[in-house]
Amino acid sequence: MSELLSAGEGGRIERTVLPGGIRIITETVPGLQSETVGVWVGSGSRHESHVAAGSTHFLEHMLFKGTATRSPRDIARGLERTGGDSNAVTAKEYTCYYARCLVSDLDGVGELLWDMVLRSTLDEAEFERERGVIVEELAMAADDPTDQLFEDFEQLAFADQPLGRPVGATRRQIRVLEHSVLREHYEDAYAGPGLVFAAAGGASHAEVVEQVTAHIAGTRAVRPLAQSAKARDTAADALTPALFTPGIHVRERATEQQGIILGTAGLPEGHDDRFVHLVLSNLLGGGMASRLFQRIREEHGLAYSVQTVLSQYSDAGLFGVYAGCAPESSDQVLALVREELLRIADRAPGADEVDDVVSQLAGGTVLGLESTAVRMNRIARHELTAVPLLSAEVLIDRVRSVTPEQIRAHAVGLLSQEWALAAVGPRGDLPMPSLR
């Protein structure tokens, strides 16, 4: 039976749970000829055991490598011939395989995605070939100082915890990952209530449900998820609340710039204060008019890129400031970041400044929802996290209700916490600024 979650001028959101627990959630937007769809798996790198490190991301690659009835080339042709776009993403708490297509092509595209996800052969010869590809992908990321910096920061902030592990694991771990371990991870994660099908666009919910029901018939997706004891232990470990770890991690590299992230514990998804958190983040470093951009780039010319960064997970989050600058300017940049953080905690911003930020966020919300991809991601994340699904009108009202004094008080709370500093570049002697 279908459940109506919301209905308005913008779209109609409905949900159905099929036998075995697989969930379908759709947003129907009348008049659209396109559809964005995704098969979501509620398993990410955080849910891996140590021996299975990297298997979630490896599976993302392998599911494009053939099924019982399709070769890798067949999969690529089937996804590209519709004229839309398709890809996959592995994150710390989920994996998604998605495509954008015409509504008239939805049945074929959906069938292809389900074929990949549920009937992958996981051929061992393909596995060995792809091992080299993934090692090269990780090497490419390691060569990018900014990628390395963000990875270092999360490893520092969640030290020795599943949430701190790199999504793709390390090259050493990929080189020793066994095919049998990958297959076991696939059998554990890709079944039953661990799967969500999300769709946003012109197709009706009934149409999508009918198609998905046909696509998964006779597969293990209609059976409840039966995790192994090892998988259950790993899942329990992954759900242990993540704790922030302060400290300093500096990776010395012969680069032209010094990359810096100064950060602290943020908020998890769905937290009551998330709208205050978001407004504060954008006021400090969310665009060209933000305080950090104006102070560090426009007034002092010390950095091309400076911005706040947020990470949000089911039970934890991170708040940070990123800057890329000349190594000799690093101390001055950190001093200016410190000044701006202390300034907003000392004195609430003016109403006009807050109104500018709120208008920016409200406009971005409305413009974002004109994308079926944004809509599909939003309803899927709701289904995976159980965070209440708010309409665009409610989201905007919540943002507009944020007051200058709430922003100041939230900044005071952030500064009362312990902080961490990660850096990549020639300077190996960066000190942690005092933020109290």
Short mmCIF file of C-alpha atoms in Angstrom, two decimals:
data_model
loop_
_atom_site.label_atom_id
_atom_site.label_comp_id
_atom_site.label_asym_id
_atom_site.label_seq_id
_atom_site.Cartn_x
_atom_site.Cartn_y
_atom_site.Cartn_z
CA MET A 1 0.00 0.00 0.00
CA SER A 2 1.25 3.48 -0.87
CA GLU A 3 1.58 6.23 1.72
CA LEU A 4 1.20 9.90 0.81
CA LEU A 5 3.93 11.89 2.55
CA SER A 6 3.12 15.31 1.14
CA ALA A 7 1.22 16.98 -1.65
CA GLY A 8 1.47 20.53 -2.91
CA GLU A 9 1.81 22.65 -6.00
CA GLY A 10 5.47 21.66 -6.34
CA GLY A 11 5.02 17.90 -6.27
CA ARG A 12 3.47 14.84 -4.70
CA ILE A 13 5.69 12.62 -2.53
CA GLU A 14 4.63 9.01 -1.93
CA ARG A 15 6.19 5.94 -0.38
CA THR A 16 5.66 2.18 -0.77
CA VAL A 17 7.35 -0.72 1.03
CA LEU A 18 7.50 -3.91 -1.03
CA PRO A 19 7.61 -7.48 0.36
CA GLY A 20 11.06 -8.07 1.82
CA GLY A 21 11.42 -4.46 2.90
CA ILE A 22 12.69 -2.68 -0.20
CA ARG A 23 11.41 0.90 -0.15
CA ILE A 24 10.22 3.07 -3.04
CA ILE A 25 9.88 6.82 -2.61
CA THR A 26 8.89 9.16 -5.41
CA GLU A 27 8.19 12.82 -6.03
CA THR A 28 5.86 13.40 -8.96
CA VAL A 29 6.14 16.83 -10.57
CA PRO A 30 3.34 17.31 -13.12
CA GLY A 31 4.39 18.39 -16.59
CA LEU A 32 8.01 17.22 -16.48
CA GLN A 33 9.26 14.98 -19.27
CA SER A 34 12.39 13.92 -17.37
CA GLU A 35 13.07 11.69 -14.37
CA THR A 36 16.05 11.24 -12.05
CA VAL A 37 16.19 7.83 -10.40
CA GLY A 38 18.56 6.15 -8.00
CA VAL A 39 19.03 2.81 -6.33
CA TRP A 40 20.35 3.65 -2.86
CA VAL A 41 22.10 1.19 -0.56
CA GLY A 42 22.19 2.00 3.15
CA SER A 43 25.80 0.91 3.41
CA GLY A 44 28.93 3.01 3.13
CA SER A 45 32.59 2.85 4.04
CA ARG A 46 31.66 3.38 7.69
CA HIS A 47 29.97 -0.02 7.74
CA GLU A 48 32.98 -2.05 6.59
CA SER A 49 35.04 -4.33 8.77
CA HIS A 50 38.79 -3.71 8.77
CA VAL A 51 39.37 -6.70 6.49
CA ALA A 52 36.70 -5.43 4.07
CA ALA A 53 38.10 -1.87 3.91
CA GLY A 54 37.48 -0.41 0.47
CA SER A 55 34.91 -3.02 -0.54
CA THR A 56 32.00 -0.55 -0.66
CA HIS A 57 33.77 1.68 -3.18
CA PHE A 58 35.14 -1.37 -5.02
CA LEU A 59 31.58 -2.66 -5.41
CA GLU A 60 30.54 0.66 -6.93
CA HIS A 61 33.06 -0.05 -9.71
CA MET A 62 32.22 -3.73 -10.05
CA LEU A 63 28.50 -3.24 -10.58
CA PHE A 64 29.31 -1.61 -13.93
CA LYS A 65 31.33 -4.69 -14.97
CA GLY A 66 28.59 -7.00 -16.14
CA THR A 67 25.55 -9.04 -15.21
CA ALA A 68 24.25 -12.41 -16.34
CA THR A 69 22.76 -10.80 -19.46
CA ARG A 70 24.81 -7.62 -19.98
CA SER A 71 28.48 -6.99 -20.67
CA PRO A 72 30.22 -3.86 -19.33
CA ARG A 73 29.81 -2.31 -22.78
CA ASP A 74 26.09 -3.16 -22.79
CA ILE A 75 25.68 -1.36 -19.47
CA ALA A 76 27.56 1.71 -20.69
CA ARG A 77 25.58 1.84 -23.95
CA GLY A 78 22.27 1.32 -22.18
CA LEU A 79 22.88 4.23 -19.83
CA GLU A 80 24.31 6.62 -22.42
CA ARG A 81 21.88 6.03 -25.28
CA THR A 82 19.04 7.77 -23.42
CA GLY A 83 20.80 11.13 -23.72
CA GLY A 84 20.75 11.70 -19.96
CA ASP A 85 23.54 11.16 -17.49
CA SER A 86 24.37 8.40 -15.04
CA ASN A 87 26.95 7.58 -12.42
CA ALA A 88 27.42 6.20 -8.93
CA VAL A 89 28.71 7.57 -5.66
CA THR A 90 30.09 5.92 -2.54
CA ALA A 91 29.91 7.86 0.72
CA LYS A 92 30.58 7.02 4.34
CA GLU A 93 26.99 6.02 5.10
CA TYR A 94 25.44 5.09 1.74
CA THR A 95 26.04 4.13 -1.89
CA CYS A 96 23.92 5.31 -4.83
CA TYR A 97 23.58 4.30 -8.49
CA TYR A 98 21.64 6.92 -10.41
CA ALA A 99 20.54 8.11 -13.84
CA ARG A 100 18.61 10.95 -15.42
CA CYS A 101 16.44 10.15 -18.40
CA LEU A 102 13.21 10.88 -20.21
CA VAL A 103 10.07 9.55 -18.52
CA SER A 104 9.53 7.45 -21.64
CA ASP A 105 12.89 5.73 -21.01
CA LEU A 106 12.32 5.20 -17.28
CA ASP A 107 11.28 1.55 -17.49
CA GLY A 108 14.39 0.56 -19.43
CA VAL A 109 16.77 2.63 -17.31
CA GLY A 110 15.25 1.36 -14.08
CA GLU A 111 15.50 -2.25 -15.24
CA LEU A 112 19.17 -1.71 -16.14
CA LEU A 113 19.99 -0.20 -12.73
CA TRP A 114 18.30 -3.07 -10.91
CA ASP A 115 20.09 -5.59 -13.13
CA MET A 116 23.41 -4.02 -12.15
CA VAL A 117 22.59 -3.85 -8.46
CA LEU A 118 20.98 -7.27 -8.00
CA ARG A 119 22.45 -9.47 -10.73
CA SER A 120 26.07 -8.41 -10.93
CA THR A 121 28.34 -11.36 -11.71
CA LEU A 122 31.24 -9.88 -9.74
CA ASP A 123 33.51 -11.74 -12.12
CA GLU A 124 36.86 -12.50 -10.50
CA ALA A 125 38.89 -11.65 -13.62
CA GLU A 126 37.12 -8.28 -13.83
CA PHE A 127 37.78 -7.84 -10.11
CA GLU A 128 41.53 -8.23 -10.63
CA ARG A 129 41.54 -5.82 -13.58
CA GLU A 130 39.55 -3.23 -11.66
CA ARG A 131 41.89 -3.50 -8.67
CA GLY A 132 44.53 -1.71 -10.74
CA VAL A 133 42.05 0.97 -11.82
CA ILE A 134 41.07 1.72 -8.22
CA VAL A 135 44.70 1.84 -7.07
CA GLU A 136 45.30 4.44 -9.79
CA GLU A 137 42.19 6.37 -8.74
CA LEU A 138 43.46 6.52 -5.16
CA ALA A 139 46.89 7.56 -6.38
CA MET A 140 45.31 10.38 -8.40
CA ALA A 141 43.45 11.60 -5.30
CA ALA A 142 46.64 11.40 -3.24
CA ASP A 143 48.38 13.61 -5.82
CA ASP A 144 45.75 16.31 -5.28
CA PRO A 145 46.76 18.30 -2.17
CA THR A 146 43.21 19.51 -1.54
CA ASP A 147 41.75 16.00 -1.67
CA GLN A 148 44.50 14.83 0.67
CA LEU A 149 43.83 17.72 3.05
CA PHE A 150 40.12 16.98 3.44
CA GLU A 151 40.84 13.29 3.94
CA ASP A 152 43.49 14.09 6.55
CA PHE A 153 41.11 16.39 8.40
CA GLU A 154 38.37 13.76 8.72
CA GLN A 155 40.89 11.13 9.78
CA LEU A 156 42.20 13.53 12.42
CA ALA A 157 38.73 14.57 13.63
CA PHE A 158 37.43 10.97 13.89
CA ALA A 159 40.69 9.27 14.79
CA ASP A 160 40.56 5.45 15.06
CA GLN A 161 36.81 5.43 14.38
CA PRO A 162 34.93 3.98 11.38
CA LEU A 163 33.75 7.44 10.33
CA GLY A 164 37.35 8.59 10.00
CA ARG A 165 38.32 5.96 7.45
CA PRO A 166 38.90 7.05 3.85
CA VAL A 167 35.94 6.13 1.66
CA GLY A 168 38.14 4.33 -0.86
CA ALA A 169 40.49 2.84 1.77
CA THR A 170 44.24 2.91 1.09
CA ARG A 171 46.16 1.53 -1.87
CA ARG A 172 47.70 -1.08 0.41
CA GLN A 173 44.27 -2.25 1.59
CA ILE A 174 42.95 -2.46 -1.98
CA ARG A 175 45.96 -4.51 -3.08
CA VAL A 176 45.18 -7.19 -0.47
CA LEU A 177 41.35 -7.12 -0.62
CA GLU A 178 40.06 -10.60 -1.43
CA HIS A 179 37.34 -11.34 -3.96
CA SER A 180 35.49 -13.53 -1.45
CA VAL A 181 35.38 -10.65 1.03
CA LEU A 182 33.93 -8.35 -1.62
CA ARG A 183 31.25 -10.90 -2.51
CA GLU A 184 30.33 -11.42 1.15
CA HIS A 185 29.95 -7.66 1.59
CA TYR A 186 27.70 -7.56 -1.49
CA GLU A 187 25.48 -10.39 -0.22
CA ASP A 188 25.14 -8.73 3.18
CA ALA A 189 24.36 -5.18 2.04
CA TYR A 190 22.53 -5.42 -1.29
CA ALA A 191 19.21 -6.95 -0.27
CA GLY A 192 15.88 -6.32 1.42
CA PRO A 193 15.36 -3.23 3.58
CA GLY A 194 18.89 -2.06 2.89
CA LEU A 195 17.70 -0.87 -0.55
CA VAL A 196 15.77 2.28 -1.49
CA PHE A 197 14.57 3.25 -4.96
CA ALA A 198 14.06 7.01 -5.28
CA ALA A 199 12.59 8.80 -8.30
CA ALA A 200 11.71 12.42 -9.01
CA GLY A 201 10.14 13.77 -12.18
CA GLY A 202 7.10 13.36 -14.36
CA ALA A 203 6.33 9.68 -13.67
CA SER A 204 3.52 8.77 -11.28
CA HIS A 205 4.18 6.77 -8.13
CA ALA A 206 1.96 3.92 -9.29
CA GLU A 207 3.90 3.71 -12.53
CA VAL A 208 7.25 3.55 -10.71
CA VAL A 209 6.01 0.94 -8.23
CA GLU A 210 4.69 -1.25 -11.04
CA GLN A 211 8.00 -1.06 -12.90
CA VAL A 212 10.20 -1.74 -9.85
CA THR A 213 8.04 -4.68 -8.79
CA ALA A 214 8.60 -6.25 -12.22
CA HIS A 215 12.33 -5.44 -12.25
CA ILE A 216 13.10 -7.14 -8.93
CA ALA A 217 10.80 -10.15 -9.33
CA GLY A 218 12.58 -13.39 -8.50
CA THR A 219 15.67 -11.68 -7.06
CA ARG A 220 17.02 -11.72 -3.54
CA ALA A 221 15.88 -8.11 -3.16
CA VAL A 222 12.43 -9.38 -2.23
CA ARG A 223 13.87 -11.37 0.66
CA PRO A 224 14.67 -9.81 4.05
CA LEU A 225 18.27 -8.75 4.62
CA ALA A 226 20.11 -11.62 6.34
CA GLN A 227 23.37 -10.26 7.66
CA SER A 228 26.22 -12.49 8.73
CA ALA A 229 27.43 -12.33 12.33
CA LYS A 230 30.53 -10.44 11.17
CA ALA A 231 28.39 -7.93 9.29
CA ARG A 232 26.17 -7.41 12.34
CA ASP A 233 29.23 -6.76 14.52
CA THR A 234 30.58 -4.28 11.96
CA ALA A 235 27.21 -2.50 11.73
CA ALA A 236 27.03 -2.21 15.52
CA ASP A 237 30.54 -0.74 15.58
CA ALA A 238 29.62 1.71 12.82
CA LEU A 239 26.61 2.92 14.80
CA THR A 240 28.70 3.66 17.89
CA PRO A 241 28.39 7.46 18.17
CA ALA A 242 31.39 9.15 16.60
CA LEU A 243 33.44 11.38 18.88
CA PHE A 244 35.42 14.41 17.76
CA THR A 245 39.17 14.24 18.33
CA PRO A 246 41.14 17.51 18.59
CA GLY A 247 44.75 17.86 17.51
CA ILE A 248 47.09 18.92 14.71
CA HIS A 249 48.06 17.00 11.58
CA VAL A 250 50.47 18.65 9.15
CA ARG A 251 51.52 16.83 5.98
CA GLU A 252 54.64 18.41 4.53
CA ARG A 253 54.62 18.50 0.72
CA ALA A 254 56.49 20.54 -1.85
CA THR A 255 53.44 22.44 -3.10
CA GLU A 256 53.01 26.08 -4.10
CA GLN A 257 50.21 26.62 -1.61
CA GLN A 258 49.56 25.71 2.00
CA GLY A 259 46.13 24.14 2.40
CA ILE A 260 44.55 24.62 5.83
CA ILE A 261 41.40 23.38 7.56
CA LEU A 262 40.66 24.62 11.06
CA GLY A 263 37.59 22.89 12.47
CA THR A 264 35.57 21.45 15.31
CA ALA A 265 32.60 19.18 15.95
CA GLY A 266 29.51 20.23 14.00
CA LEU A 267 25.94 18.95 13.99
CA PRO A 268 24.49 15.65 12.77
CA GLU A 269 21.78 15.49 10.14
CA GLY A 270 18.39 16.53 11.43
CA HIS A 271 19.67 18.41 14.52
CA ASP A 272 17.24 21.03 15.84
CA ASP A 273 19.88 23.77 15.51
CA ARG A 274 20.87 22.92 11.92
CA PHE A 275 19.32 26.07 10.45
CA VAL A 276 21.24 28.36 12.82
CA HIS A 277 24.35 26.32 12.02
CA LEU A 278 23.78 26.77 8.29
CA VAL A 279 23.20 30.52 8.50
CA LEU A 280 26.30 30.98 10.64
CA SER A 281 28.37 28.94 8.20
CA ASN A 282 27.20 30.96 5.20
CA LEU A 283 27.63 34.28 6.98
CA LEU A 284 31.24 33.41 7.77
CA GLY A 285 32.29 31.71 4.54
CA GLY A 286 29.43 30.87 2.21
CA GLY A 287 30.11 33.20 -0.70
CA MET A 288 31.83 36.31 -2.01
CA ALA A 289 29.99 38.58 0.44
CA SER A 290 30.88 36.42 3.47
CA ARG A 291 33.07 37.79 6.24
CA LEU A 292 36.02 35.47 5.67
CA PHE A 293 36.04 36.01 1.90
CA GLN A 294 35.88 39.78 2.26
CA ARG A 295 38.47 39.96 5.02
CA ILE A 296 41.06 37.44 3.82
CA ARG A 297 40.74 37.70 0.04
CA GLU A 298 39.33 41.14 -0.71
CA GLU A 299 40.94 43.24 2.05
CA HIS A 300 44.27 41.43 2.44
CA GLY A 301 44.67 39.47 -0.82
CA LEU A 302 46.01 36.44 1.05
CA ALA A 303 43.99 33.62 -0.52
CA TYR A 304 42.15 32.81 -3.72
CA SER A 305 39.85 30.33 -1.98
CA VAL A 306 38.54 30.65 1.58
CA GLN A 307 35.27 29.15 2.78
CA THR A 308 33.48 27.33 5.56
CA VAL A 309 32.94 23.58 5.14
CA LEU A 310 30.30 21.36 6.71
CA SER A 311 30.09 17.58 6.98
CA GLN A 312 26.95 15.96 8.38
CA TYR A 313 26.40 12.32 9.27
CA SER A 314 23.69 10.40 11.11
CA ASP A 315 25.21 10.98 14.55
CA ALA A 316 28.03 13.49 14.08
CA GLY A 317 29.22 16.42 12.03
CA LEU A 318 32.14 18.72 11.37
CA PHE A 319 32.38 22.49 11.02
CA GLY A 320 35.52 23.99 9.56
CA VAL A 321 37.20 26.80 7.68
CA TYR A 322 39.26 25.99 4.60
CA ALA A 323 41.86 28.28 3.00
CA GLY A 324 44.57 27.87 0.41
CA CYS A 325 47.36 30.44 0.64
CA ALA A 326 51.05 31.07 0.19
CA PRO A 327 53.00 29.16 2.87
CA GLU A 328 54.45 32.37 4.29
CA SER A 329 50.92 33.79 4.71
CA SER A 330 49.59 30.84 6.71
CA ASP A 331 50.05 32.42 10.14
CA GLN A 332 48.31 35.63 9.07
CA VAL A 333 45.42 33.71 7.49
CA LEU A 334 44.90 31.66 10.65
CA ALA A 335 45.04 34.84 12.74
CA LEU A 336 42.34 36.45 10.58
CA VAL A 337 40.14 33.34 10.77
CA ARG A 338 40.53 33.43 14.55
CA GLU A 339 39.57 37.11 14.66
CA GLU A 340 36.41 36.57 12.63
CA LEU A 341 35.32 33.59 14.73
CA LEU A 342 35.85 35.52 17.96
CA ARG A 343 34.18 38.64 16.55
CA ILE A 344 30.93 36.89 15.73
CA ALA A 345 30.91 35.20 19.14
CA ASP A 346 31.47 38.56 20.83
CA ARG A 347 28.85 40.55 18.95
CA ALA A 348 25.73 39.42 17.13
CA PRO A 349 25.66 40.27 13.42
CA GLY A 350 23.39 43.03 12.19
CA ALA A 351 19.88 42.30 10.99
CA ASP A 352 20.73 43.44 7.43
CA GLU A 353 23.69 41.05 7.21
CA VAL A 354 21.59 38.13 8.43
CA ASP A 355 18.82 39.04 6.00
CA ASP A 356 21.29 38.92 3.10
CA VAL A 357 22.43 35.44 4.09
CA VAL A 358 18.89 34.21 4.67
CA SER A 359 17.82 35.51 1.25
CA GLN A 360 20.77 33.72 -0.35
CA LEU A 361 19.83 30.42 1.30
CA ALA A 362 16.12 30.80 0.54
CA GLY A 363 16.82 31.52 -3.12
CA GLY A 364 19.22 28.59 -3.33
CA THR A 365 16.58 26.28 -1.86
CA VAL A 366 13.96 27.25 -4.42
CA LEU A 367 16.39 27.15 -7.35
CA GLY A 368 17.76 23.79 -6.22
CA LEU A 369 14.32 22.22 -6.18
CA GLU A 370 13.92 22.98 -9.88
CA SER A 371 16.38 20.10 -10.40
CA THR A 372 14.96 16.57 -10.36
CA ALA A 373 18.39 15.35 -9.19
CA VAL A 374 18.17 17.55 -6.09
CA ARG A 375 14.63 16.37 -5.44
CA MET A 376 15.61 12.72 -5.85
CA ASN A 377 18.57 13.09 -3.47
CA ARG A 378 16.43 14.90 -0.91
CA ILE A 379 13.70 12.26 -0.69
CA ALA A 380 16.22 9.41 -0.71
CA ARG A 381 18.22 10.93 2.14
CA HIS A 382 14.98 11.36 4.07
CA GLU A 383 14.17 7.69 3.60
CA LEU A 384 17.64 6.55 4.64
CA THR A 385 18.01 8.83 7.66
CA ALA A 386 14.38 9.23 8.82
CA VAL A 387 15.01 12.98 9.17
CA PRO A 388 11.60 14.66 8.71
CA LEU A 389 10.91 15.73 5.14
CA LEU A 390 10.15 19.44 5.13
CA SER A 391 8.54 21.34 2.28
CA ALA A 392 10.39 24.17 0.56
CA GLU A 393 8.09 26.64 2.31
CA VAL A 394 8.87 25.21 5.75
CA LEU A 395 12.61 25.09 5.00
CA ILE A 396 12.58 28.75 4.04
CA ASP A 397 10.51 29.68 7.11
CA ARG A 398 12.97 27.84 9.37
CA VAL A 399 15.91 29.67 7.81
CA ARG A 400 14.14 33.03 8.01
CA SER A 401 13.35 32.46 11.70
CA VAL A 402 17.07 32.46 12.62
CA THR A 403 17.95 35.53 14.70
CA PRO A 404 21.26 37.42 15.08
CA GLU A 405 21.43 36.48 18.77
CA GLN A 406 20.97 32.78 17.95
CA ILE A 407 23.89 33.03 15.55
CA ARG A 408 26.10 34.67 18.19
CA ALA A 409 25.15 32.09 20.82
CA HIS A 410 25.84 29.25 18.39
CA ALA A 411 29.28 30.70 17.62
CA VAL A 412 30.00 30.87 21.35
CA GLY A 413 29.09 27.18 21.63
CA LEU A 414 31.41 26.21 18.76
CA LEU A 415 34.31 28.19 20.22
CA SER A 416 33.85 26.54 23.62
CA GLN A 417 34.71 23.18 22.04
CA GLU A 418 38.11 21.73 21.24
CA TRP A 419 39.41 22.27 17.70
CA ALA A 420 41.59 20.48 15.18
CA LEU A 421 43.98 21.80 12.53
CA ALA A 422 44.98 19.94 9.37
CA ALA A 423 47.39 21.31 6.79
CA VAL A 424 49.12 20.17 3.60
CA GLY A 425 52.06 22.10 2.16
CA PRO A 426 55.67 23.19 2.75
CA ARG A 427 55.07 24.54 6.28
CA GLY A 428 55.47 21.89 8.94
CA ASP A 429 55.39 24.22 11.93
CA LEU A 430 51.88 25.67 11.93
CA PRO A 431 50.59 26.36 15.47
CA MET A 432 47.03 25.85 16.62
CA PRO A 433 45.44 29.31 17.16
CA SER A 434 43.84 29.96 20.53
CA LEU A 435 40.07 30.21 20.12
CA ARG A 436 38.99 30.85 23.68
#
